[in-house]
């Protein structure tokens, strides 16, 4: 037996290859206000576990394909608990990348970034108004080239889920309907013959773009979602709504879009027909027309009800009982918020922890596909007749639209920003995406049990939030002690029994901490009695990598580990990337961005490139120098010549309710990967003008606005217009500006930033 105990976290990663002493763990049960006790008996809700029969869906609606045209035999199917690929459990991570709201020149690189962050399936709305703004005139050029996007997804080694609507919401004008559809006399979003005729023409064009790219034909398209929030906005209800869902799926199949999985959003009592219901949750609700602090969100709970009544709560909370145990479908999300869009009224600032704690709660609650919205931020295209953003007016209010959004900015505070930058939120979510990527095959097959006393009220900040996914005497235990904007107290966990006959060492769940621990599981040939650390990844089928908060990380194995057991600090784990390099799996730790390309591993960084690599390669990466070791990691550095790039304010002019600032950019000169301007301002909103034309905008949140220059040809002169915010405006901001004479309207700073590309090799 090997007992490993480490108290006193540092930034240095630790590896355990020898026996270490373990502090003696108290065996007496303690009962106090700060102590949470689980008895030796299994006190979980066994009724749920026992009643769940994992019904096979292999024969339903021809959803599996025994053989693809390219010779692959990977079938995709599902039972009531999880998805399968080629008969093996499959726990995919899905992330939204809105192709028609992005620069097609960035698709290849940014898809690779999403894959490096742990995404397997790319989801993307097909916005009807983007493709048929004028009736009968279809546009699939440039960034609307769906076929090219699907091919890029395949080249990236990823899968694709198309969210075809026809009504999509997506914070798009008319919910994605062209104006001419809105002006027709038929009943849209129903089986009305006139509406279905227009839908058929549209679907014919979409499916022609995807010919030969469905999964059974060797392509990446594994799933299609029809409609969206069907009843939340459409007010269709069951019966007629189910018939319409069935009609849309039948029409897609008729046109050649025959895929393994069909989805429909389930929240808000939506009609889903025979499609797999997919769910969502967000850490904020910017659609709420109020300027106060919102109560704690449901998404920070462990629960067996996937419905989040806060989505679309501006039309009233849609409570429903969708208990997972009674569903014939696996629990899947399509809109787990990996950010949130700011609106005219509400300007929340989202952190990685806000989204990461919710992801942990979904995994612990039994999710079998973790689908994020939005994972890559977007920029609305310019319409031929109108702008393309959701906006607030009398007609849209009746249809369920209540938000005024920026004309262009659909950044969503996403893990990958609208200009391709990986944000701290992306690094945080990578922790949970990697947990799924490397351990999901084990996790998704394990039934869920909720802690007795686990709160069902999101306002309960005192009870222990905990869930277990286990079978027999081994599995994973999940804790959440984080709620956005609501501090929680640390909790002393004593004599904790995740299952009968198993007791974990005592530990303290810190305020704001959320984590997943392992007990009695074999990983890569090593059996862990327990690991009070969160699994991160495995390397070369022998090494196990964990991460833990400072002062935590006790690990005990049965016998000698098959390989190394490596414990990272959380910061190192957030900066860690796993790739195949020089013939084996390696772990890279850097504060730069990394992804795999056709030519090898790419590092994006500034002036100095620094890496930690395990296992150490025989020779340093091209151009790097080995500067020493840190535990099992080799340390490598490379100095990079960064081209000159500067910006200065060379003019200022005030108008009625706004101030224009003229910026002069010098450079960047030479070969750079990307150049951005970080713009600090105080006001209601910011607009970017090039040659007098508005090309970008932003609502004030208190965070700097990042403007990417590459897509605009690195302009030398830029006008930044700051529009004033009145102190009495009906606006919620977490970081109010400094008002002078009741108004705020000024530029506070501009900073030039460059990013260099370093190719490490294959």
XYZ file of C-alpha atoms in Angstrom:
762
model
C 0.000 0.000 0.000
C 1.229 3.480 -0.807
C -0.020 6.446 1.110
C 0.652 9.860 -0.264
C -0.178 13.002 1.621
C 0.807 16.448 0.591
C -0.108 19.544 2.554
C 1.330 22.829 1.464
C 0.631 23.393 -2.214
C 3.141 25.352 -4.196
C 3.343 26.276 -7.840
C 5.708 23.359 -8.320
C 4.146 20.163 -9.631
C 4.766 17.045 -7.533
C 5.243 13.457 -8.563
C 4.926 10.433 -6.307
C 7.134 7.446 -7.059
C 8.020 6.338 -3.541
C 6.220 5.538 -0.322
C 5.350 8.571 1.739
C 3.910 8.747 5.206
C 0.308 9.665 5.612
C -1.128 11.568 8.510
C -3.154 9.304 10.727
C -6.783 9.788 9.833
C -9.270 9.939 12.680
C -11.792 7.137 12.684
C -14.220 8.489 15.241
C -17.285 10.117 13.892
C -17.724 13.723 14.839
C -21.053 15.466 14.906
C -20.956 19.237 14.869
C -22.340 22.126 12.885
C -19.268 22.165 10.683
C -19.126 18.401 10.209
C -20.937 16.386 7.570
C -21.397 12.703 8.268
C -22.410 9.944 5.933
C -23.159 6.652 7.631
C -21.565 3.340 6.783
C -24.797 2.333 5.144
C -25.505 3.527 1.644
C -27.856 6.400 2.369
C -28.142 7.505 -1.243
C -31.381 7.536 -3.151
C -31.143 3.894 -4.139
C -34.617 3.979 -5.606
C -33.312 6.002 -8.482
C -30.338 3.741 -9.060
C -32.373 0.553 -8.904
C -35.256 1.803 -11.020
C -33.116 2.930 -13.894
C -33.115 0.396 -16.718
C -30.663 1.222 -19.447
C -32.832 0.625 -22.458
C -31.020 0.145 -25.733
C -32.046 2.485 -28.541
C -30.194 0.698 -31.315
C -33.379 -0.207 -33.163
C -35.143 3.148 -32.830
C -35.598 5.361 -35.865
C -32.563 3.888 -37.646
C -30.232 5.921 -35.459
C -27.209 3.685 -35.842
C -25.109 2.856 -38.848
C -23.346 -0.492 -38.947
C -20.990 0.595 -41.702
C -19.986 3.959 -43.070
C -19.204 4.458 -46.727
C -15.543 5.109 -45.885
C -15.194 1.656 -44.324
C -15.281 2.850 -40.705
C -17.429 0.730 -38.400
C -17.994 3.263 -35.658
C -21.670 3.088 -34.769
C -23.232 5.829 -32.673
C -26.182 4.955 -30.487
C -27.371 5.443 -26.921
C -29.211 3.933 -24.011
C -31.048 5.721 -21.237
C -27.812 6.644 -19.437
C -25.073 7.317 -21.983
C -24.054 7.443 -25.635
C -22.031 4.737 -27.354
C -19.558 4.743 -30.220
C -18.789 1.357 -31.750
C -20.306 -0.350 -28.734
C -18.135 1.516 -26.227
C -19.330 4.208 -23.794
C -18.858 7.668 -25.298
C -19.005 10.884 -23.235
C -18.644 13.755 -25.720
C -17.979 17.427 -25.018
C -19.698 19.799 -27.434
C -19.072 23.504 -27.976
C -20.870 26.097 -30.108
C -18.902 27.856 -32.868
C -21.253 30.085 -34.930
C -19.743 29.709 -38.402
C -21.818 32.466 -40.040
C -20.803 34.892 -37.282
C -17.065 34.318 -37.619
C -14.211 34.895 -40.056
C -13.772 31.846 -42.287
C -10.030 32.569 -42.440
C -9.831 31.680 -38.736
C -11.807 28.429 -38.823
C -8.869 26.031 -39.074
C -6.851 27.562 -36.245
C -9.762 28.232 -33.915
C -11.236 24.756 -34.333
C -7.821 23.425 -33.320
C -7.944 25.650 -30.228
C -11.359 24.292 -29.289
C -10.101 20.740 -29.688
C -7.075 21.548 -27.505
C -9.504 22.804 -24.847
C -11.245 19.430 -24.825
C -14.126 19.859 -27.299
C -15.092 16.815 -29.415
C -18.259 17.976 -31.196
C -18.713 21.423 -32.731
C -22.282 22.680 -32.655
C -23.417 25.558 -34.816
C -26.682 27.300 -35.564
C -27.735 27.539 -39.195
C -29.441 30.936 -39.264
C -32.023 31.062 -42.049
C -31.807 34.864 -42.315
C -28.060 34.607 -42.937
C -28.596 32.299 -45.908
C -31.869 33.533 -47.459
C -32.270 37.164 -46.478
C -34.134 37.775 -49.750
C -36.704 35.129 -50.631
C -35.354 32.622 -53.134
C -31.804 34.034 -53.089
C -29.422 31.801 -51.126
C -25.992 32.817 -49.888
C -23.380 30.235 -48.888
C -20.333 32.355 -49.673
C -17.429 33.341 -47.425
C -18.221 32.888 -43.750
C -21.640 31.494 -44.690
C -20.005 28.586 -46.523
C -21.455 25.750 -44.487
C -19.855 23.070 -46.638
C -16.379 24.483 -46.143
C -16.978 24.772 -42.400
C -18.077 21.124 -42.173
C -14.948 20.063 -44.061
C -12.765 22.085 -41.682
C -14.438 20.340 -38.745
C -13.651 16.967 -40.302
C -10.047 17.998 -41.000
C -9.713 18.976 -37.335
C -10.714 15.452 -36.304
C -13.934 16.659 -34.703
C -17.650 16.010 -35.154
C -20.427 18.426 -36.066
C -23.936 19.045 -34.735
C -26.006 21.366 -36.927
C -28.754 23.317 -35.182
C -30.920 23.944 -38.223
C -34.058 25.390 -36.645
C -35.685 26.713 -38.807
C -36.336 28.995 -35.815
C -33.178 29.156 -33.716
C -33.437 32.217 -31.436
C -29.619 32.536 -31.066
C -30.071 36.252 -30.306
C -30.462 36.747 -34.064
C -32.942 39.083 -35.747
C -36.408 37.459 -35.776
C -34.962 34.405 -34.045
C -33.309 33.519 -37.353
C -36.363 33.951 -39.572
C -35.885 36.177 -42.616
C -38.142 39.238 -42.569
C -40.146 37.844 -45.473
C -41.039 34.756 -43.400
C -42.180 37.044 -40.596
C -44.408 38.892 -43.061
C -46.103 35.783 -44.470
C -49.705 35.090 -43.427
C -49.165 31.442 -42.506
C -48.624 30.099 -38.994
C -44.873 29.703 -38.672
C -43.336 26.979 -36.511
C -46.145 24.572 -37.296
C -47.106 22.082 -40.007
C -48.914 24.829 -41.906
C -48.564 23.898 -45.593
C -47.285 27.321 -46.652
C -44.671 27.431 -43.915
C -43.505 23.874 -44.567
C -43.127 24.633 -48.277
C -40.705 27.460 -47.463
C -38.910 25.268 -44.929
C -38.581 22.490 -47.502
C -36.914 24.852 -49.972
C -34.517 26.041 -47.260
C -33.730 22.532 -45.995
C -33.109 21.391 -49.568
C -30.365 24.010 -49.877
C -28.870 23.233 -46.451
C -28.783 19.507 -47.124
C -27.225 20.036 -50.546
C -24.399 21.903 -48.831
C -23.887 18.893 -46.565
C -24.109 16.167 -49.213
C -21.554 13.447 -48.478
C -20.668 14.993 -45.105
C -23.036 13.089 -42.833
C -21.548 10.541 -40.471
C -22.740 7.488 -42.382
C -21.027 8.867 -45.504
C -17.727 9.328 -43.687
C -18.367 12.953 -42.773
C -18.380 14.764 -39.429
C -22.124 15.466 -39.050
C -23.298 13.185 -36.249
C -26.271 15.171 -34.979
C -28.936 17.674 -35.946
C -31.059 19.810 -33.654
C -34.448 20.927 -34.943
C -36.311 23.976 -33.673
C -35.274 25.680 -30.420
C -37.077 26.520 -27.189
C -40.186 25.122 -28.829
C -42.930 26.288 -26.485
C -40.684 28.646 -24.539
C -41.168 31.134 -27.362
C -43.279 29.262 -29.896
C -46.137 28.459 -27.485
C -46.845 25.283 -29.428
C -47.139 22.821 -26.571
C -47.391 19.067 -26.845
C -49.387 17.285 -29.517
C -49.180 19.726 -32.403
C -45.634 20.554 -31.321
C -44.540 16.909 -31.296
C -46.055 16.459 -34.754
C -44.058 19.412 -36.047
C -40.793 18.107 -34.588
C -41.468 14.763 -36.296
C -42.254 16.505 -39.588
C -39.012 18.495 -39.515
C -36.919 15.384 -38.845
C -38.718 13.449 -41.592
C -38.098 16.297 -44.038
C -34.391 16.405 -43.188
C -34.060 12.656 -43.720
C -35.875 12.948 -47.039
C -33.360 15.585 -48.143
C -30.390 13.409 -47.142
C -29.640 14.672 -43.618
C -29.748 11.171 -42.126
C -27.686 11.227 -38.926
C -27.342 9.079 -35.789
C -28.707 11.674 -33.350
C -31.593 14.137 -33.523
C -31.958 16.703 -30.741
C -34.583 19.198 -29.577
C -34.298 21.575 -26.622
C -36.293 20.327 -23.666
C -36.408 23.207 -21.196
C -39.550 25.219 -20.600
C -41.975 22.331 -21.246
C -40.924 22.271 -24.883
C -42.276 19.749 -27.343
C -39.493 17.359 -28.393
C -41.335 14.523 -30.143
C -39.048 11.512 -30.596
C -35.906 13.660 -30.595
C -33.445 13.423 -27.715
C -34.231 16.333 -25.368
C -31.193 18.506 -24.694
C -30.927 20.928 -21.818
C -29.206 24.102 -20.686
C -28.322 26.326 -17.770
C -26.627 29.686 -17.326
C -24.917 31.438 -14.441
C -26.753 34.708 -15.149
C -29.967 35.846 -16.851
C -29.270 39.002 -18.879
C -32.694 38.684 -20.482
C -34.192 39.773 -17.139
C -35.468 43.354 -17.371
C -34.201 44.336 -13.929
C -31.091 46.000 -12.564
C -30.755 44.233 -9.211
C -28.647 41.272 -8.142
C -30.236 37.989 -9.197
C -30.769 35.156 -6.696
C -28.507 32.072 -6.757
C -28.869 30.021 -9.928
C -30.175 26.452 -10.081
C -27.113 25.318 -12.029
C -24.946 25.238 -8.900
C -27.019 22.369 -7.497
C -26.638 18.643 -7.956
C -30.058 17.534 -9.143
C -31.777 14.814 -11.131
C -34.036 17.367 -12.850
C -32.210 18.843 -15.863
C -34.729 21.632 -16.491
C -33.433 25.117 -15.671
C -36.497 27.283 -15.114
C -34.369 30.449 -15.342
C -33.783 30.112 -19.093
C -36.167 32.534 -20.743
C -37.539 33.528 -17.348
C -38.508 36.901 -18.789
C -41.617 35.091 -20.063
C -42.147 33.426 -16.683
C -40.310 30.570 -14.972
C -41.108 27.268 -16.663
C -41.041 24.729 -13.842
C -41.240 21.094 -14.914
C -40.352 17.663 -13.587
C -37.981 16.052 -16.068
C -36.374 13.584 -13.656
C -33.541 11.810 -15.434
C -34.315 8.401 -13.967
C -37.647 8.286 -15.800
C -36.241 9.363 -19.158
C -35.542 6.846 -21.937
C -32.812 9.200 -23.166
C -29.364 10.073 -21.814
C -28.990 13.422 -20.074
C -27.377 15.827 -22.543
C -26.871 19.592 -22.611
C -26.620 21.858 -25.614
C -26.635 25.202 -23.799
C -24.506 24.801 -20.726
C -23.403 28.398 -20.415
C -19.689 28.801 -21.055
C -20.241 32.551 -20.955
C -23.171 34.932 -21.300
C -24.145 37.703 -23.683
C -24.438 41.228 -22.305
C -27.573 43.202 -23.112
C -28.617 46.823 -23.039
C -30.056 46.405 -19.542
C -27.837 43.774 -17.894
C -24.013 43.792 -18.203
C -22.742 40.826 -16.119
C -19.035 39.947 -16.053
C -18.509 36.188 -16.122
C -15.513 34.360 -14.642
C -14.167 30.897 -15.309
C -15.296 29.825 -11.850
C -18.864 30.926 -12.618
C -18.987 28.451 -15.503
C -16.626 25.780 -14.168
C -18.612 25.097 -10.997
C -21.737 24.576 -13.089
C -19.884 22.151 -15.372
C -18.787 20.148 -12.334
C -22.400 20.042 -11.096
C -23.635 18.746 -14.447
C -21.052 15.939 -14.499
C -21.938 14.996 -10.941
C -25.652 15.100 -11.755
C -25.325 12.487 -14.484
C -24.856 14.416 -17.703
C -23.765 12.166 -20.586
C -22.941 14.914 -23.094
C -21.717 18.304 -21.925
C -22.668 20.800 -24.619
C -21.539 24.421 -24.166
C -23.052 27.617 -25.526
C -21.201 29.688 -26.744
C -17.677 28.242 -26.839
C -16.326 30.560 -29.571
C -17.630 34.114 -29.643
C -19.061 35.635 -32.786
C -19.571 38.809 -34.798
C -22.919 39.409 -36.477
C -22.722 39.752 -40.267
C -24.034 42.856 -41.995
C -27.356 42.268 -43.718
C -28.274 43.529 -47.160
C -31.392 45.222 -45.772
C -31.080 45.327 -41.990
C -28.733 44.647 -39.117
C -28.823 41.083 -37.799
C -28.960 41.368 -34.005
C -31.870 40.687 -31.682
C -33.555 43.927 -30.726
C -36.415 45.090 -28.551
C -39.650 46.372 -30.079
C -43.376 45.792 -29.706
C -43.551 42.928 -32.222
C -40.554 41.119 -30.791
C -41.810 41.527 -27.232
C -44.953 39.632 -28.200
C -42.781 36.906 -29.742
C -40.635 36.617 -26.625
C -37.707 38.895 -27.501
C -36.914 41.312 -24.727
C -33.245 42.170 -25.277
C -31.421 44.921 -27.077
C -28.043 43.549 -28.149
C -25.011 45.115 -29.810
C -25.279 45.334 -33.576
C -22.097 43.329 -34.174
C -20.738 41.966 -30.903
C -21.818 38.406 -30.109
C -18.689 37.607 -28.126
C -20.687 36.015 -25.283
C -17.605 36.271 -23.024
C -16.855 32.848 -24.506
C -13.838 30.645 -23.682
C -12.503 31.508 -27.140
C -13.215 35.152 -27.902
C -14.684 36.547 -31.089
C -11.154 37.279 -32.343
C -9.787 33.869 -31.347
C -8.099 34.627 -28.017
C -8.296 31.875 -25.377
C -9.617 33.345 -22.156
C -9.183 32.232 -18.526
C -12.663 30.698 -18.748
C -11.362 28.369 -21.468
C -8.519 27.219 -19.237
C -10.931 26.633 -16.359
C -13.371 24.615 -18.450
C -10.450 22.619 -19.839
C -10.085 21.089 -16.370
C -13.544 19.532 -16.669
C -13.328 18.797 -20.386
C -10.122 16.846 -19.761
C -11.803 15.000 -16.899
C -14.411 13.884 -19.426
C -11.916 13.212 -22.228
C -9.686 10.942 -20.147
C -12.104 9.511 -17.585
C -15.507 9.998 -19.173
C -15.772 6.431 -20.418
C -15.710 5.335 -16.778
C -17.834 8.168 -15.428
C -20.745 7.999 -17.866
C -21.520 4.350 -17.074
C -21.792 4.990 -13.336
C -25.216 5.678 -11.817
C -25.737 8.859 -9.820
C -26.613 9.113 -6.151
C -27.326 12.394 -4.404
C -26.097 13.128 -0.882
C -28.865 12.850 1.743
C -29.617 16.452 2.581
C -28.185 17.666 -0.724
C -30.070 20.964 -1.180
C -32.784 21.371 -3.799
C -33.141 25.075 -3.023
C -30.438 27.193 -4.726
C -30.722 29.701 -1.860
C -29.472 27.115 0.642
C -25.793 28.022 0.966
C -25.165 25.994 4.127
C -25.912 22.362 3.236
C -23.219 20.220 1.638
C -23.673 20.010 -2.129
C -22.462 16.587 -3.143
C -23.126 13.754 -5.582
C -21.541 10.364 -6.237
C -21.210 8.386 -9.447
C -20.259 4.886 -8.359
C -20.862 1.197 -8.781
C -20.215 -1.366 -6.054
C -17.521 0.251 -3.914
C -15.707 2.511 -6.384
C -16.266 5.685 -8.357
C -16.121 9.467 -8.261
C -17.467 11.935 -5.722
C -18.276 15.549 -6.627
C -18.417 18.554 -4.292
C -19.484 22.110 -5.031
C -19.008 24.981 -2.591
C -19.221 27.788 -5.153
C -22.204 29.988 -6.039
C -21.709 33.044 -8.223
C -21.861 36.272 -6.161
C -22.868 34.399 -3.001
C -19.938 33.579 -0.677
C -20.055 30.165 0.955
C -18.380 29.113 4.190
C -15.696 26.457 4.276
C -17.007 23.063 5.307
C -15.163 20.502 7.390
C -15.932 17.065 5.957
C -15.445 14.237 8.460
C -15.836 10.444 8.178
C -17.225 10.794 4.688
C -18.625 7.550 3.231
C -19.380 7.860 -0.489
C -20.619 4.247 -0.517
C -21.141 1.597 2.116
C -17.877 0.349 3.585
C -15.702 3.175 2.236
C -14.567 6.162 4.291
C -12.411 8.955 2.929
C -9.834 10.870 4.967
C -11.076 14.061 6.575
C -10.639 17.242 4.565
C -11.820 20.843 4.396
C -13.930 22.017 1.479
C -12.792 25.581 1.056
C -15.082 28.510 0.359
C -15.548 28.675 -3.398
C -14.017 25.235 -4.000
C -15.473 22.644 -6.349
C -13.788 19.348 -7.118
C -14.091 15.685 -8.081
C -12.333 12.979 -6.061
C -11.685 9.313 -6.855
C -12.110 6.261 -4.646
C -11.500 2.561 -5.307
C -10.925 2.970 -9.047
C -8.265 1.558 -11.310
C -6.682 4.083 -13.649
C -3.997 3.008 -16.110
C -3.122 -0.088 -14.117
C -2.963 1.691 -10.761
C -5.714 1.133 -8.226
C -6.432 4.216 -6.157
C -7.930 3.674 -2.731
C -8.654 7.376 -2.817
C -7.390 10.581 -4.356
C -8.470 13.800 -2.685
C -7.472 15.503 -5.907
C -9.265 15.960 -9.228
C -8.168 13.694 -12.107
C -6.744 15.681 -15.029
C -5.385 13.275 -17.649
C -3.446 10.081 -18.285
C -0.210 9.765 -20.262
C 0.980 6.801 -22.297
C -1.435 4.415 -20.562
C 0.575 4.448 -17.333
C 1.005 7.921 -15.803
C -1.865 9.554 -13.895
C -2.095 13.332 -13.510
C -4.223 15.043 -10.841
C -4.631 18.601 -9.602
C -5.608 19.969 -6.203
C -6.132 23.202 -4.329
C -3.389 24.485 -2.056
C -3.017 22.371 1.060
C -4.848 19.387 -0.413
C -3.937 16.361 -2.474
C -3.880 13.230 -0.307
C -3.587 10.111 -2.482
C -3.388 6.435 -1.535
C -2.808 3.528 -3.927
C -2.874 -0.230 -3.532
C 0.687 -1.347 -4.090
C 3.149 0.317 -6.407
C 1.712 2.618 -9.088
C 2.054 1.310 -12.647
C 3.542 4.658 -13.634
C 4.050 8.065 -12.118
C 1.334 9.797 -10.114
C 1.697 13.517 -10.749
C -0.043 16.208 -8.714
C -0.369 19.682 -10.207
C -1.414 22.910 -8.597
C -4.687 24.203 -9.995
C -2.847 27.044 -11.727
C -0.503 24.610 -13.460
C -3.460 22.450 -14.473
C -5.210 25.453 -15.993
C -2.046 26.121 -17.997
C -1.495 22.458 -18.935
C -2.083 20.936 -22.367
C -1.770 17.307 -23.423
C -0.539 16.415 -26.920
C 1.261 13.629 -28.709
C 4.768 14.941 -29.371
C 7.969 13.206 -30.431
C 6.373 9.777 -30.341
C 4.482 9.849 -27.035
C 1.896 11.678 -24.951
C 3.384 14.698 -23.232
C 2.126 17.321 -20.836
C 2.998 20.948 -21.621
C 2.581 23.701 -19.031
C 2.671 27.297 -20.263
C 0.738 30.527 -19.911
C 0.645 30.735 -23.710
C -1.973 29.166 -25.963
C -1.347 25.757 -27.527
C -2.964 23.599 -30.174
C -2.076 20.848 -32.635
C -1.698 21.696 -36.325
C -0.789 19.733 -39.434
C 2.826 20.804 -38.976
C 3.015 19.954 -35.291
C 2.307 21.554 -31.932
C 1.840 25.337 -32.004
C 2.543 27.737 -29.142
C 1.114 31.265 -29.249
C 2.876 33.660 -26.908
C 4.522 37.030 -26.464
C 8.181 37.969 -26.258
C 9.431 35.085 -24.149
C 8.239 31.524 -24.633
C 8.439 29.325 -21.531
C 7.456 25.677 -21.304
C 7.456 22.835 -18.825
C 7.320 19.426 -20.517
C 6.806 15.921 -19.147
C 8.143 13.452 -20.167
C 11.211 15.429 -21.150
C 11.986 15.027 -24.875
C 15.425 13.773 -25.892
C 16.115 17.105 -27.566
C 14.514 20.492 -26.814
C 11.813 21.765 -29.182
C 13.131 23.730 -32.147
C 14.808 26.937 -31.001
C 14.277 26.257 -27.290
C 16.980 25.892 -24.653
C 16.649 23.588 -21.645
C 17.194 25.683 -18.525
C 16.823 22.952 -15.904
C 14.293 20.688 -14.248
C 11.314 21.151 -11.975
C 10.388 17.798 -10.511
C 9.717 15.470 -13.437
C 9.311 18.401 -15.820
C 11.980 19.828 -18.056
C 12.099 23.632 -18.299
C 12.525 25.254 -21.711
C 12.784 28.841 -22.908
C 13.015 30.681 -26.197
C 13.479 34.397 -26.805
C 11.345 35.743 -29.612
C 11.854 38.911 -31.619
C 8.513 40.693 -31.407
C 7.811 43.199 -34.191
C 7.234 46.801 -33.220
C 3.605 47.686 -32.613
C 2.319 50.827 -30.920
C -0.848 52.885 -30.689
C -1.462 56.468 -29.654
C -4.424 58.826 -29.428
C -3.914 61.542 -32.018
C -7.283 63.295 -31.974
C -10.458 63.796 -29.967
C -13.821 65.341 -30.833
C -17.066 65.472 -28.852
C -20.563 65.303 -30.278
C -24.092 65.045 -28.943
C -23.834 62.259 -26.363
C -20.551 60.806 -27.593
C -16.832 61.434 -27.894
C -14.686 60.271 -30.819
C -11.044 59.330 -30.300
C -8.759 58.885 -33.290
C -6.102 56.202 -32.842
C -2.930 55.925 -34.873
C -1.443 52.427 -35.088
C 2.177 51.916 -36.087
C 2.815 48.305 -37.043
C 2.800 45.538 -36.385
C 5.735 45.170 -38.729
C 6.856 41.649 -39.533
C 5.296 38.234 -39.116
C 2.805 38.163 -36.238
C 0.057 35.694 -35.521
C -2.407 38.288 -34.266
C -2.542 41.865 -33.061
C -5.173 43.327 -30.757
C -6.057 46.596 -29.140
C -7.196 46.416 -25.522
C -9.443 49.446 -25.061
C -10.534 50.672 -21.654
C -13.482 53.040 -21.575
C -16.362 54.289 -19.440
C -19.717 54.916 -21.056
C -22.789 53.116 -22.336
C -21.146 51.547 -25.354
C -18.189 51.717 -27.678
C -18.176 51.714 -31.478
C -15.245 51.085 -33.829
C -15.290 53.042 -37.089
C -13.009 52.475 -40.076
C -13.211 55.160 -42.771
C -16.415 56.352 -41.144
C -18.101 52.929 -41.233
C -19.077 51.133 -38.051
C -17.487 47.657 -37.996
C -17.594 46.613 -34.319
C -19.214 47.583 -31.033
C -19.421 46.720 -27.352
C -21.648 47.384 -24.349
C -19.755 48.648 -21.313
C -19.138 46.038 -18.599
C -16.053 47.431 -16.882
C -13.731 45.061 -18.734
C -11.481 46.289 -21.554
C -12.827 45.682 -25.037
C -10.453 43.633 -27.209
C -10.479 44.555 -30.907
C -8.710 42.201 -33.303
C -6.929 43.919 -36.175
C -5.998 41.009 -38.458
C -9.447 40.580 -40.003
C -9.555 44.274 -40.897
C -6.165 44.369 -42.622
C -4.277 46.023 -39.733
C -5.686 49.546 -40.230
C -3.385 52.439 -39.363
C -6.175 54.830 -38.278
C -9.142 53.835 -36.150
C -11.921 55.937 -34.680
C -13.215 54.822 -31.298
C -16.584 56.338 -30.417
C -17.583 56.245 -26.750
C -21.287 56.898 -26.157
C -22.309 58.377 -22.839
C -23.959 56.506 -19.986
C -26.232 58.536 -17.729
C -26.070 57.838 -14.009
C -29.847 57.331 -13.867
C -29.896 54.866 -16.790
C -31.807 51.597 -16.311
C -28.660 49.471 -16.505
C -27.103 46.767 -14.311
C -23.312 46.818 -14.166
C -21.039 44.946 -11.789
C -18.357 47.604 -12.192
C -20.081 50.998 -12.487
C -18.030 53.724 -14.146
C -16.950 56.915 -12.417
C -19.664 59.451 -13.220
C -18.875 63.130 -13.600
C -21.855 65.505 -13.566
C -24.130 62.501 -13.881
C -22.509 61.069 -17.009
C -19.635 58.820 -18.067
C -18.119 59.148 -21.526
C -14.370 58.724 -21.871
C -11.564 56.532 -23.108
C -9.350 55.444 -20.208
C -6.526 53.593 -21.989
C -5.497 51.843 -25.188
C -2.893 49.086 -25.238
C -1.344 47.356 -28.257
C -0.831 43.595 -27.939
C 0.775 41.091 -30.307
C 0.817 37.328 -30.379
C 3.609 35.298 -31.983
C 3.401 31.791 -33.407
C 6.041 29.223 -32.437
C 6.005 25.799 -34.100
C 7.374 23.124 -31.776
C 7.216 20.347 -34.351
C 5.442 17.001 -34.396
